[in-house]
Short mmCIF file of C-alpha atoms in Angstrom, two decimals:
data_model
loop_
_atom_site.label_atom_id
_atom_site.label_comp_id
_atom_site.label_asym_id
_atom_site.label_seq_id
_atom_site.Cartn_x
_atom_site.Cartn_y
_atom_site.Cartn_z
CA MET A 1 -5.73 6.26 -48.14
CA ASN A 2 -7.61 5.77 -51.40
CA GLU A 3 -10.49 8.27 -51.60
CA ASN A 4 -12.70 5.55 -53.11
CA THR A 5 -12.35 3.10 -50.21
CA LEU A 6 -12.91 4.94 -46.97
CA PRO A 7 -13.72 3.87 -43.39
CA PRO A 8 -17.43 3.87 -42.46
CA ASP A 9 -17.22 6.99 -40.27
CA VAL A 10 -15.73 8.99 -43.15
CA VAL A 11 -18.35 7.65 -45.56
CA ASN A 12 -21.10 8.71 -43.14
CA ALA A 13 -19.67 12.24 -42.97
CA ILE A 14 -19.51 12.46 -46.77
CA VAL A 15 -23.07 11.18 -47.22
CA ARG A 16 -24.35 13.78 -44.74
CA ASP A 17 -22.50 16.59 -46.55
CA MET A 18 -24.91 17.78 -49.23
CA ASP A 19 -22.07 19.60 -51.01
CA ASP A 20 -19.94 16.47 -51.51
CA PRO A 21 -20.76 14.77 -54.84
CA ARG A 22 -19.53 11.32 -53.72
CA PHE A 23 -21.75 8.49 -52.58
CA PRO A 24 -21.19 4.77 -51.85
CA SER A 25 -21.87 2.24 -54.58
CA ARG A 26 -21.67 -1.57 -54.38
CA ILE A 27 -19.58 -2.92 -57.27
CA THR A 28 -18.73 -6.54 -58.13
CA VAL A 29 -15.73 -7.61 -60.23
CA PHE A 30 -15.50 -11.18 -61.60
CA CYS A 31 -12.35 -13.17 -62.35
CA ASP A 32 -12.41 -13.97 -66.06
CA HIS A 33 -10.57 -17.24 -65.43
CA CYS A 34 -12.41 -18.92 -62.56
CA GLY A 35 -15.49 -16.75 -61.98
CA HIS A 36 -14.49 -15.75 -58.42
CA GLU A 37 -16.19 -12.49 -57.55
CA HIS A 38 -15.25 -9.63 -55.26
CA THR A 39 -17.95 -7.23 -54.11
CA GLY A 40 -17.12 -4.01 -52.31
CA GLU A 41 -18.45 -0.58 -51.48
CA TYR A 42 -16.70 2.23 -53.35
CA MET A 43 -17.13 5.99 -53.27
CA VAL A 44 -18.18 7.23 -56.70
CA ARG A 45 -19.35 10.58 -58.04
CA GLU A 46 -22.63 11.52 -59.59
CA GLY A 47 -22.37 11.50 -63.36
CA MET A 48 -19.79 8.69 -63.55
CA THR A 49 -20.61 6.10 -66.18
CA SER A 50 -20.83 2.42 -65.22
CA THR A 51 -17.45 1.93 -66.94
CA GLU A 52 -15.89 4.67 -64.82
CA ARG A 53 -17.38 3.18 -61.65
CA LEU A 54 -16.05 -0.26 -62.55
CA ALA A 55 -12.62 1.32 -63.09
CA VAL A 56 -12.72 2.57 -59.47
CA ALA A 57 -13.24 -0.98 -58.20
CA ARG A 58 -10.64 -2.44 -60.56
CA LYS A 59 -8.03 0.12 -59.49
CA HIS A 60 -8.61 -0.68 -55.82
CA LEU A 61 -8.41 -4.44 -56.42
CA VAL A 62 -5.19 -4.16 -58.45
CA GLU A 63 -3.49 -1.80 -55.98
CA ASN A 64 -4.65 -3.44 -52.74
CA GLU A 65 -5.99 -6.96 -53.25
CA GLY A 66 -3.58 -8.59 -55.72
CA TRP A 67 -5.94 -8.61 -58.69
CA GLU A 68 -4.83 -8.02 -62.26
CA HIS A 69 -6.67 -6.07 -64.95
CA THR A 70 -5.50 -6.37 -68.56
CA ASP A 71 -5.69 -3.76 -71.30
CA ASP A 72 -8.22 -5.86 -73.19
CA GLY A 73 -10.67 -5.78 -70.25
CA ASP A 74 -10.01 -9.06 -68.45
CA ASP A 75 -9.87 -9.25 -64.64
CA PHE A 76 -8.00 -11.95 -62.74
CA CYS A 77 -8.27 -12.78 -59.03
CA PRO A 78 -5.05 -13.05 -56.99
CA GLU A 79 -4.86 -16.80 -57.67
CA HIS A 80 -4.82 -16.23 -61.45
CA ALA A 81 -3.14 -12.81 -61.69
CA GLY A 82 0.11 -12.93 -63.63
CA SER A 83 -0.56 -16.43 -64.89
CA GLY A 84 -1.44 -15.26 -68.37
CA ALA A 85 -4.75 -17.04 -67.86
CA LYS A 86 -7.31 -16.35 -70.54
CA THR A 87 -10.87 -17.51 -70.88
CA THR A 88 -11.69 -20.01 -73.59
#
């Protein structure tokens, strides 16, 4: 199980543990081809930059939801992943 996408009961236990630096954060990723968006709750750590938090969401979407993230920063939903789609 990915430590950044946990079941609600585990999240509740983490939030109640004052020694655990993780907390839930709502993050939205947009498809750079069609604009489709995916919003989810991810466990992040205090001190993470917004770029690092976005990377948590991107990693989950690529590994579990069929999204694609390119080296130049583009994100593609499952419908457009692997199509070589680029924005114009």
